[in-house]
Amino acid sequence: MHIVADENIPLLNEFFADFGEITLVEGRSMTAADVAEADILLVRSVTRVDAQLLAGSKVKFVGTATIGTDHIDQDYLQDAGIGFKSAPGCNAQAVVDYVLSALSVLVDERGIGFTDVSVGIVGVGSVGLLLRRRLEEMGVTVLAVDPFKDPEEVGELVTLDEALQADVVTLHTPLTRDGEHPTWHLIDQQRLAQMKPDASLINAGRGAVVDNAALLEHMQNNRDFEAILDVWENEPELDLNLMHRCLLATPHIAGYSLDGKMRGTEYVYQGLCEFFGLPVRRKLAQFLPEPGVKRVNFSDQVPVHQALRTAIRAAYEIRVDDGVMRTAMKRSDNLKATFDHLRKNYPLRRDIPTLRVGVPAKCHDLHEALTAAGFDVRTK
Ligand SMILES: NC(=O)c1ccc[n+]([C@@H]2O[C@H](COP(=O)([O-])OP(=O)(O)OC[C@H]3O[C@@H](n4cnc5c(N)ncnc54)[C@H](O)[C@@H]3O)[C@@H](O)[C@H]2O)c1
Ligand SMILES: O=C(O)[C@H](O)[C@H](O)COP(=O)(O)O
């Protein structure tokens, strides 16, 4: 069989070489000519997969190594009898780590602790629910909203109006344009006006869930309002004025841990095996390397809040990604290419649970707080 794959999918040979020859293609510029002779198409979020790409091709199966599926015309795939698999939850942990790192910066800016803020979570799926569990175990007040979920499964839910009253609102919905509760421009001028004037908005879902022009205008009129954006309306195009006004800005890398990306490949491989009725022979654990940073130790002298933010930032330091993006954009004469270059050349990062943290046996509060945040805590 012939596989055409986005060149940015990791472990392609390790997982898929047994299926046939693999041709690598640049995802964003993939054309119908690239896929015409393919039996299997493997993409990431930057390839629009629809009739225009696939009509007349031999493709029997499409896999996307991503959580998001707004780039896939699933109705077309179904009508055309083409198999499909995405990678639900593959990088949920990485996005949670991103939000925890962002929160650590926000609370530092305000000279307060994690438990002094309330967090509104919009969308309580893989990412939102994991985030909710971590935050609540850390003692943070969560106001969660999800019109499609049952509180018996995801915990107490509030209305969007109520969630928007939180100190920090973080968005984890898919991008949808129709249905009962579409998310396109869910956060618009009116909703921004409902938020506290000194609130913070985090978007690590999809750019167009926020009306970016309205957000910039809102921040120009409310100097204490902060935004942390990983995703941008119309990316890889970017409104530089919006980026400059953001407290933290990153190039759609919230889910880009090595674990998250490789897990995405594994989930698609499993879907492909199922589709062709073949046994699953490969497992991610065969290929994941040892973490670069393996252990952080704390003494009994460190306050819990300080240990938490140190450990979170040892695992993932959002300010580095923010700094790299600002510098690259400042020097760039092609913003779209720079945005994609930053993503393609993203440095190695591991999920929080891969970091072992040593704490003295008598420091029960410290043990509890770090465990709540997801670390592999050991007493020493
Ligand atoms: N920035 C990144 O790198 C990155 C990484 C992973 C995922 N994502 C994005 O984050 C989104 C969420 O990821 P997930 O794994 O949690 O997806 P998910 O499908 O598991 O959960 C999404 C949740 O949003 C809810 N939802 C839908 N419409 C809503 C609305 N109008 N209001 C409130 N809730 C609504 C759904 O009911 C669902 O529970 C993905 O669709 C993807 O687009 C971004
Ligand atoms: O939906 C997802 O899983 C994420 O947004 C993913 O990290 C996007 O990465 P990309 O496919 O653009 O490389």
PDB file of C-alpha atoms in Angstrom, residues 89-327:
ATOM      1  CA  GLY A  89      -7.001  12.907  24.134  1.00  0.00           C
ATOM      2  CA  CYS A  90      -3.510  12.210  22.734  1.00  0.00           C
ATOM      3  CA  ASN A  91      -2.016  15.509  23.877  1.00  0.00           C
ATOM      4  CA  ALA A  92      -4.534  16.472  26.596  1.00  0.00           C
ATOM      5  CA  GLN A  93      -1.833  16.225  29.274  1.00  0.00           C
ATOM      6  CA  ALA A  94       0.428  18.618  27.338  1.00  0.00           C
ATOM      7  CA  VAL A  95      -2.365  21.204  27.071  1.00  0.00           C
ATOM      8  CA  VAL A  96      -3.053  20.879  30.812  1.00  0.00           C
ATOM      9  CA  ASP A  97       0.680  21.443  31.460  1.00  0.00           C
ATOM     10  CA  TYR A  98       0.476  24.543  29.236  1.00  0.00           C
ATOM     11  CA  VAL A  99      -2.449  25.937  31.243  1.00  0.00           C
ATOM     12  CA  LEU A 100      -0.737  25.163  34.579  1.00  0.00           C
ATOM     13  CA  SER A 101       2.415  26.949  33.417  1.00  0.00           C
ATOM     14  CA  ALA A 102       0.310  29.909  32.213  1.00  0.00           C
ATOM     15  CA  LEU A 103      -1.522  30.019  35.547  1.00  0.00           C
ATOM     16  CA  SER A 104       1.774  29.969  37.431  1.00  0.00           C
ATOM     17  CA  VAL A 105       2.822  33.111  35.529  1.00  0.00           C
ATOM     18  CA  LEU A 106      -0.553  34.804  36.073  1.00  0.00           C
ATOM     19  CA  VAL A 107      -0.538  34.258  39.823  1.00  0.00           C
ATOM     20  CA  ASP A 108       3.105  35.361  40.064  1.00  0.00           C
ATOM     21  CA  GLU A 109       2.254  38.575  38.192  1.00  0.00           C
ATOM     22  CA  ARG A 110      -0.392  39.287  40.792  1.00  0.00           C
ATOM     23  CA  GLY A 111       1.678  38.193  43.776  1.00  0.00           C
ATOM     24  CA  ILE A 112      -0.887  35.564  44.793  1.00  0.00           C
ATOM     25  CA  GLY A 113      -1.082  31.754  45.005  1.00  0.00           C
ATOM     26  CA  PHE A 114      -2.893  29.197  42.834  1.00  0.00           C
ATOM     27  CA  THR A 115      -5.704  28.840  45.361  1.00  0.00           C
ATOM     28  CA  ASP A 116      -6.409  32.586  45.256  1.00  0.00           C
ATOM     29  CA  VAL A 117      -7.885  32.445  41.746  1.00  0.00           C
ATOM     30  CA  SER A 118     -11.051  30.881  40.375  1.00  0.00           C
ATOM     31  CA  VAL A 119     -10.809  29.234  36.949  1.00  0.00           C
ATOM     32  CA  GLY A 120     -13.656  28.988  34.429  1.00  0.00           C
ATOM     33  CA  ILE A 121     -13.223  25.982  32.135  1.00  0.00           C
ATOM     34  CA  VAL A 122     -15.223  26.136  28.894  1.00  0.00           C
ATOM     35  CA  GLY A 123     -15.483  22.610  27.443  1.00  0.00           C
ATOM     36  CA  VAL A 124     -15.058  19.670  29.790  1.00  0.00           C
ATOM     37  CA  GLY A 125     -13.796  16.975  27.393  1.00  0.00           C
ATOM     38  CA  SER A 126     -10.385  15.267  27.480  1.00  0.00           C
ATOM     39  CA  VAL A 127      -8.445  18.469  28.186  1.00  0.00           C
ATOM     40  CA  GLY A 128     -11.041  20.325  30.263  1.00  0.00           C
ATOM     41  CA  LEU A 129     -11.808  17.362  32.518  1.00  0.00           C
ATOM     42  CA  LEU A 130      -8.149  16.524  33.185  1.00  0.00           C
ATOM     43  CA  LEU A 131      -7.522  20.199  33.915  1.00  0.00           C
ATOM     44  CA  ARG A 132     -10.518  20.338  36.220  1.00  0.00           C
ATOM     45  CA  ARG A 133      -9.283  17.303  38.206  1.00  0.00           C
ATOM     46  CA  ARG A 134      -5.774  18.713  38.568  1.00  0.00           C
ATOM     47  CA  LEU A 135      -6.959  22.175  39.615  1.00  0.00           C
ATOM     48  CA  GLU A 136      -9.567  20.943  42.086  1.00  0.00           C
ATOM     49  CA  GLU A 137      -7.035  18.606  43.683  1.00  0.00           C
ATOM     50  CA  MET A 138      -4.712  21.609  43.954  1.00  0.00           C
ATOM     51  CA  GLY A 139      -7.473  23.461  45.828  1.00  0.00           C
ATOM     52  CA  VAL A 140      -8.427  25.838  43.009  1.00  0.00           C
ATOM     53  CA  THR A 141     -12.110  26.804  42.608  1.00  0.00           C
ATOM     54  CA  VAL A 142     -13.350  25.684  39.184  1.00  0.00           C
ATOM     55  CA  LEU A 143     -16.456  26.912  37.343  1.00  0.00           C
ATOM     56  CA  ALA A 144     -16.977  24.503  34.446  1.00  0.00           C
ATOM     57  CA  VAL A 145     -19.389  24.763  31.527  1.00  0.00           C
ATOM     58  CA  ASP A 146     -20.234  22.184  28.876  1.00  0.00           C
ATOM     59  CA  PRO A 147     -23.751  21.964  27.406  1.00  0.00           C
ATOM     60  CA  PHE A 148     -23.107  18.451  26.074  1.00  0.00           C
ATOM     61  CA  LYS A 149     -21.883  16.826  29.273  1.00  0.00           C
ATOM     62  CA  ASP A 150     -23.630  15.154  32.191  1.00  0.00           C
ATOM     63  CA  PRO A 151     -22.596  16.526  35.616  1.00  0.00           C
ATOM     64  CA  GLU A 152     -22.713  12.944  36.912  1.00  0.00           C
ATOM     65  CA  GLU A 153     -19.707  12.245  34.664  1.00  0.00           C
ATOM     66  CA  VAL A 154     -17.712  15.471  34.733  1.00  0.00           C
ATOM     67  CA  GLY A 155     -18.727  17.110  38.030  1.00  0.00           C
ATOM     68  CA  GLU A 156     -20.815  20.188  38.728  1.00  0.00           C
ATOM     69  CA  LEU A 157     -21.505  22.404  35.731  1.00  0.00           C
ATOM     70  CA  VAL A 158     -22.516  26.071  35.573  1.00  0.00           C
ATOM     71  CA  THR A 159     -23.794  28.285  32.772  1.00  0.00           C
ATOM     72  CA  LEU A 160     -21.433  30.139  30.445  1.00  0.00           C
ATOM     73  CA  ASP A 161     -22.511  33.418  32.054  1.00  0.00           C
ATOM     74  CA  GLU A 162     -21.432  32.052  35.441  1.00  0.00           C
ATOM     75  CA  ALA A 163     -18.151  30.598  34.175  1.00  0.00           C
ATOM     76  CA  LEU A 164     -17.271  33.976  32.646  1.00  0.00           C
ATOM     77  CA  GLN A 165     -17.259  35.436  36.163  1.00  0.00           C
ATOM     78  CA  ALA A 166     -14.087  33.498  37.054  1.00  0.00           C
ATOM     79  CA  ASP A 167     -10.731  35.255  37.480  1.00  0.00           C
ATOM     80  CA  VAL A 168      -9.256  33.156  34.686  1.00  0.00           C
ATOM     81  CA  VAL A 169     -11.292  31.674  31.820  1.00  0.00           C
ATOM     82  CA  THR A 170      -9.697  28.911  29.754  1.00  0.00           C
ATOM     83  CA  LEU A 171     -11.174  27.571  26.507  1.00  0.00           C
ATOM     84  CA  HIS A 172     -11.147  23.869  25.591  1.00  0.00           C
ATOM     85  CA  THR A 173     -13.947  23.392  23.087  1.00  0.00           C
ATOM     86  CA  PRO A 174     -13.645  22.163  19.505  1.00  0.00           C
ATOM     87  CA  LEU A 175     -14.242  24.719  16.747  1.00  0.00           C
ATOM     88  CA  THR A 176     -17.809  24.214  15.502  1.00  0.00           C
ATOM     89  CA  ARG A 177     -19.905  26.370  13.201  1.00  0.00           C
ATOM     90  CA  ASP A 178     -23.291  24.754  13.524  1.00  0.00           C
ATOM     91  CA  GLY A 179     -25.383  22.620  15.853  1.00  0.00           C
ATOM     92  CA  GLU A 180     -27.056  23.747  19.046  1.00  0.00           C
ATOM     93  CA  HIS A 181     -23.996  25.335  20.667  1.00  0.00           C
ATOM     94  CA  PRO A 182     -21.530  26.458  17.982  1.00  0.00           C
ATOM     95  CA  THR A 183     -18.194  27.714  19.279  1.00  0.00           C
ATOM     96  CA  TRP A 184     -17.105  29.964  16.400  1.00  0.00           C
ATOM     97  CA  HIS A 185     -16.663  33.410  18.058  1.00  0.00           C
ATOM     98  CA  LEU A 186     -18.150  32.017  21.271  1.00  0.00           C
ATOM     99  CA  ILE A 187     -16.096  34.660  23.046  1.00  0.00           C
ATOM    100  CA  ASP A 188     -17.096  37.868  21.295  1.00  0.00           C
ATOM    101  CA  GLN A 189     -17.343  41.515  22.278  1.00  0.00           C
ATOM    102  CA  GLN A 190     -20.465  40.886  24.371  1.00  0.00           C
ATOM    103  CA  ARG A 191     -19.022  37.928  26.278  1.00  0.00           C
ATOM    104  CA  LEU A 192     -15.742  39.743  26.875  1.00  0.00           C
ATOM    105  CA  ALA A 193     -17.718  42.605  28.382  1.00  0.00           C
ATOM    106  CA  GLN A 194     -19.330  40.146  30.809  1.00  0.00           C
ATOM    107  CA  MET A 195     -15.922  39.139  32.203  1.00  0.00           C
ATOM    108  CA  LYS A 196     -14.232  40.895  35.117  1.00  0.00           C
ATOM    109  CA  PRO A 197     -12.238  43.916  33.908  1.00  0.00           C
ATOM    110  CA  ASP A 198      -9.072  42.367  35.390  1.00  0.00           C
ATOM    111  CA  ALA A 199      -9.798  38.793  34.287  1.00  0.00           C
ATOM    112  CA  SER A 200      -7.483  36.660  32.152  1.00  0.00           C
ATOM    113  CA  LEU A 201      -8.450  34.640  29.094  1.00  0.00           C
ATOM    114  CA  ILE A 202      -6.486  31.567  27.978  1.00  0.00           C
ATOM    115  CA  ASN A 203      -7.134  30.065  24.549  1.00  0.00           C
ATOM    116  CA  ALA A 204      -5.401  26.765  23.810  1.00  0.00           C
ATOM    117  CA  GLY A 205      -8.356  25.339  21.852  1.00  0.00           C
ATOM    118  CA  ARG A 206      -8.871  26.827  18.391  1.00  0.00           C
ATOM    119  CA  GLY A 207      -8.204  30.435  17.408  1.00  0.00           C
ATOM    120  CA  ALA A 208     -11.614  31.296  16.003  1.00  0.00           C
ATOM    121  CA  VAL A 209     -13.424  30.362  19.229  1.00  0.00           C
ATOM    122  CA  VAL A 210     -12.415  33.922  20.183  1.00  0.00           C
ATOM    123  CA  ASP A 211     -13.229  36.940  18.010  1.00  0.00           C
ATOM    124  CA  ASN A 212      -9.611  38.117  17.859  1.00  0.00           C
ATOM    125  CA  ALA A 213     -10.429  41.667  16.724  1.00  0.00           C
ATOM    126  CA  ALA A 214     -12.927  42.049  19.580  1.00  0.00           C
ATOM    127  CA  LEU A 215     -10.352  40.712  22.044  1.00  0.00           C
ATOM    128  CA  LEU A 216      -7.740  43.252  20.952  1.00  0.00           C
ATOM    129  CA  GLU A 217     -10.256  46.081  21.193  1.00  0.00           C
ATOM    130  CA  HIS A 218     -11.385  44.855  24.618  1.00  0.00           C
ATOM    131  CA  MET A 219      -7.808  44.796  25.875  1.00  0.00           C
ATOM    132  CA  GLN A 220      -7.112  48.245  24.455  1.00  0.00           C
ATOM    133  CA  ASN A 221     -10.039  49.525  26.554  1.00  0.00           C
ATOM    134  CA  ASN A 222      -9.305  47.437  29.667  1.00  0.00           C
ATOM    135  CA  ARG A 223      -5.656  47.684  30.619  1.00  0.00           C
ATOM    136  CA  ASP A 224      -5.930  45.111  33.421  1.00  0.00           C
ATOM    137  CA  PHE A 225      -7.457  42.413  31.201  1.00  0.00           C
ATOM    138  CA  GLU A 226      -4.870  39.797  30.157  1.00  0.00           C
ATOM    139  CA  ALA A 227      -4.850  37.211  27.384  1.00  0.00           C
ATOM    140  CA  ILE A 228      -2.688  34.153  26.895  1.00  0.00           C
ATOM    141  CA  LEU A 229      -3.056  32.820  23.371  1.00  0.00           C
ATOM    142  CA  ASP A 230      -1.664  29.646  21.865  1.00  0.00           C
ATOM    143  CA  VAL A 231      -4.109  29.599  18.949  1.00  0.00           C
ATOM    144  CA  TRP A 232      -4.986  32.448  16.591  1.00  0.00           C
ATOM    145  CA  GLU A 233      -7.801  33.258  14.270  1.00  0.00           C
ATOM    146  CA  ASN A 234      -6.609  32.576  10.669  1.00  0.00           C
ATOM    147  CA  GLU A 235      -3.263  31.091  11.752  1.00  0.00           C
ATOM    148  CA  PRO A 236      -0.571  30.855  10.508  1.00  0.00           C
ATOM    149  CA  GLU A 237      -1.504  34.485   9.866  1.00  0.00           C
ATOM    150  CA  LEU A 238      -1.258  36.547  12.996  1.00  0.00           C
ATOM    151  CA  ASP A 239      -2.326  39.995  14.163  1.00  0.00           C
ATOM    152  CA  LEU A 240       0.951  41.325  15.554  1.00  0.00           C
ATOM    153  CA  ASN A 241      -0.860  44.020  17.534  1.00  0.00           C
ATOM    154  CA  LEU A 242      -2.796  41.297  19.317  1.00  0.00           C
ATOM    155  CA  MET A 243       0.375  39.291  19.951  1.00  0.00           C
ATOM    156  CA  HIS A 244       2.102  42.371  21.426  1.00  0.00           C
ATOM    157  CA  ARG A 245      -0.818  43.027  23.769  1.00  0.00           C
ATOM    158  CA  CYS A 246      -0.983  39.394  25.010  1.00  0.00           C
ATOM    159  CA  LEU A 247       0.642  38.577  28.327  1.00  0.00           C
ATOM    160  CA  LEU A 248       1.904  35.347  26.780  1.00  0.00           C
ATOM    161  CA  ALA A 249       1.822  34.321  23.118  1.00  0.00           C
ATOM    162  CA  THR A 250       2.776  30.953  21.628  1.00  0.00           C
ATOM    163  CA  PRO A 251       2.530  29.432  18.113  1.00  0.00           C
ATOM    164  CA  HIS A 252      -0.073  26.657  18.607  1.00  0.00           C
ATOM    165  CA  ILE A 253       2.260  24.410  20.570  1.00  0.00           C
ATOM    166  CA  ALA A 254       0.211  23.773  23.736  1.00  0.00           C
ATOM    167  CA  GLY A 255      -0.149  20.112  22.768  1.00  0.00           C
ATOM    168  CA  TYR A 256       3.404  19.731  21.460  1.00  0.00           C
ATOM    169  CA  SER A 257       4.973  17.502  24.087  1.00  0.00           C
ATOM    170  CA  LEU A 258       6.905  14.576  22.654  1.00  0.00           C
ATOM    171  CA  ASP A 259       4.543  12.266  24.542  1.00  0.00           C
ATOM    172  CA  GLY A 260       1.463  13.989  23.072  1.00  0.00           C
ATOM    173  CA  LYS A 261       2.727  14.006  19.486  1.00  0.00           C
ATOM    174  CA  MET A 262       3.943  10.411  19.581  1.00  0.00           C
ATOM    175  CA  ARG A 263       0.732   9.242  21.277  1.00  0.00           C
ATOM    176  CA  GLY A 264      -1.177  10.854  18.392  1.00  0.00           C
ATOM    177  CA  THR A 265       0.763   8.670  15.930  1.00  0.00           C
ATOM    178  CA  GLU A 266       0.116   5.570  18.058  1.00  0.00           C
ATOM    179  CA  TYR A 267      -3.655   6.191  18.209  1.00  0.00           C
ATOM    180  CA  VAL A 268      -3.855   6.554  14.417  1.00  0.00           C
ATOM    181  CA  TYR A 269      -1.761   3.380  13.988  1.00  0.00           C
ATOM    182  CA  GLN A 270      -4.209   1.518  16.250  1.00  0.00           C
ATOM    183  CA  GLY A 271      -7.128   2.849  14.180  1.00  0.00           C
ATOM    184  CA  LEU A 272      -5.452   1.750  10.953  1.00  0.00           C
ATOM    185  CA  CYS A 273      -4.801  -1.769  12.329  1.00  0.00           C
ATOM    186  CA  GLU A 274      -8.452  -1.998  13.338  1.00  0.00           C
ATOM    187  CA  PHE A 275      -9.639  -0.754   9.942  1.00  0.00           C
ATOM    188  CA  PHE A 276      -7.601  -3.364   8.043  1.00  0.00           C
ATOM    189  CA  GLY A 277      -8.234  -6.115  10.648  1.00  0.00           C
ATOM    190  CA  LEU A 278      -4.514  -6.408  11.476  1.00  0.00           C
ATOM    191  CA  PRO A 279      -2.950  -7.125  14.872  1.00  0.00           C
ATOM    192  CA  VAL A 280      -1.482  -4.212  16.862  1.00  0.00           C
ATOM    193  CA  ARG A 281       2.251  -5.004  17.011  1.00  0.00           C
ATOM    194  CA  ARG A 282       3.776  -1.656  17.965  1.00  0.00           C
ATOM    195  CA  LYS A 283       3.441   0.239  21.257  1.00  0.00           C
ATOM    196  CA  LEU A 284       4.501   3.796  22.021  1.00  0.00           C
ATOM    197  CA  ALA A 285       6.513   2.639  25.073  1.00  0.00           C
ATOM    198  CA  GLN A 286       8.943   0.950  22.619  1.00  0.00           C
ATOM    199  CA  PHE A 287       9.920   4.330  21.194  1.00  0.00           C
ATOM    200  CA  LEU A 288       9.560   6.995  23.922  1.00  0.00           C
ATOM    201  CA  PRO A 289      13.028   8.090  25.080  1.00  0.00           C
ATOM    202  CA  GLU A 290      14.048   8.691  28.708  1.00  0.00           C
ATOM    203  CA  PRO A 291      13.058  12.211  29.830  1.00  0.00           C
ATOM    204  CA  GLY A 292      15.906  14.760  29.580  1.00  0.00           C
ATOM    205  CA  VAL A 293      15.131  16.109  33.061  1.00  0.00           C
ATOM    206  CA  LYS A 294      14.395  13.126  35.259  1.00  0.00           C
ATOM    207  CA  ARG A 295      14.159  14.422  38.790  1.00  0.00           C
ATOM    208  CA  VAL A 296      13.741  17.619  40.802  1.00  0.00           C
ATOM    209  CA  ASN A 297      14.326  17.530  44.573  1.00  0.00           C
ATOM    210  CA  PHE A 298      12.904  19.906  47.154  1.00  0.00           C
ATOM    211  CA  SER A 299      14.067  20.504  50.723  1.00  0.00           C
ATOM    212  CA  ASP A 300      11.727  21.061  53.682  1.00  0.00           C
ATOM    213  CA  GLN A 301      12.529  24.791  53.452  1.00  0.00           C
ATOM    214  CA  VAL A 302      10.520  25.485  50.296  1.00  0.00           C
ATOM    215  CA  PRO A 303       6.988  26.916  50.571  1.00  0.00           C
ATOM    216  CA  VAL A 304       4.369  24.775  48.787  1.00  0.00           C
ATOM    217  CA  HIS A 305       3.422  27.481  46.266  1.00  0.00           C
ATOM    218  CA  GLN A 306       7.040  28.075  45.304  1.00  0.00           C
ATOM    219  CA  ALA A 307       7.705  24.357  44.888  1.00  0.00           C
ATOM    220  CA  LEU A 308       4.608  23.987  42.709  1.00  0.00           C
ATOM    221  CA  ARG A 309       5.564  26.739  40.302  1.00  0.00           C
ATOM    222  CA  THR A 310       9.195  25.609  40.203  1.00  0.00           C
ATOM    223  CA  ALA A 311       8.191  22.023  39.410  1.00  0.00           C
ATOM    224  CA  ILE A 312       5.610  23.083  36.803  1.00  0.00           C
ATOM    225  CA  ARG A 313       8.141  25.306  35.058  1.00  0.00           C
ATOM    226  CA  ALA A 314      10.859  22.648  35.256  1.00  0.00           C
ATOM    227  CA  ALA A 315       8.507  20.448  33.252  1.00  0.00           C
ATOM    228  CA  TYR A 316       7.246  23.200  30.947  1.00  0.00           C
ATOM    229  CA  GLU A 317       8.303  26.883  30.928  1.00  0.00           C
ATOM    230  CA  ILE A 318       5.731  28.794  28.889  1.00  0.00           C
ATOM    231  CA  ARG A 319       7.765  32.028  29.112  1.00  0.00           C
ATOM    232  CA  VAL A 320      10.520  30.492  26.979  1.00  0.00           C
ATOM    233  CA  ASP A 321       8.057  29.701  24.171  1.00  0.00           C
ATOM    234  CA  ASP A 322       6.599  33.192  24.514  1.00  0.00           C
ATOM    235  CA  GLY A 323      10.046  34.818  24.270  1.00  0.00           C
ATOM    236  CA  VAL A 324      11.101  32.708  21.294  1.00  0.00           C
ATOM    237  CA  MET A 325       7.916  33.591  19.420  1.00  0.00           C
ATOM    238  CA  ARG A 326       8.181  37.328  20.058  1.00  0.00           C
ATOM    239  CA  THR A 327      11.836  37.431  18.984  1.00  0.00           C
TER     240      THR A 327
END
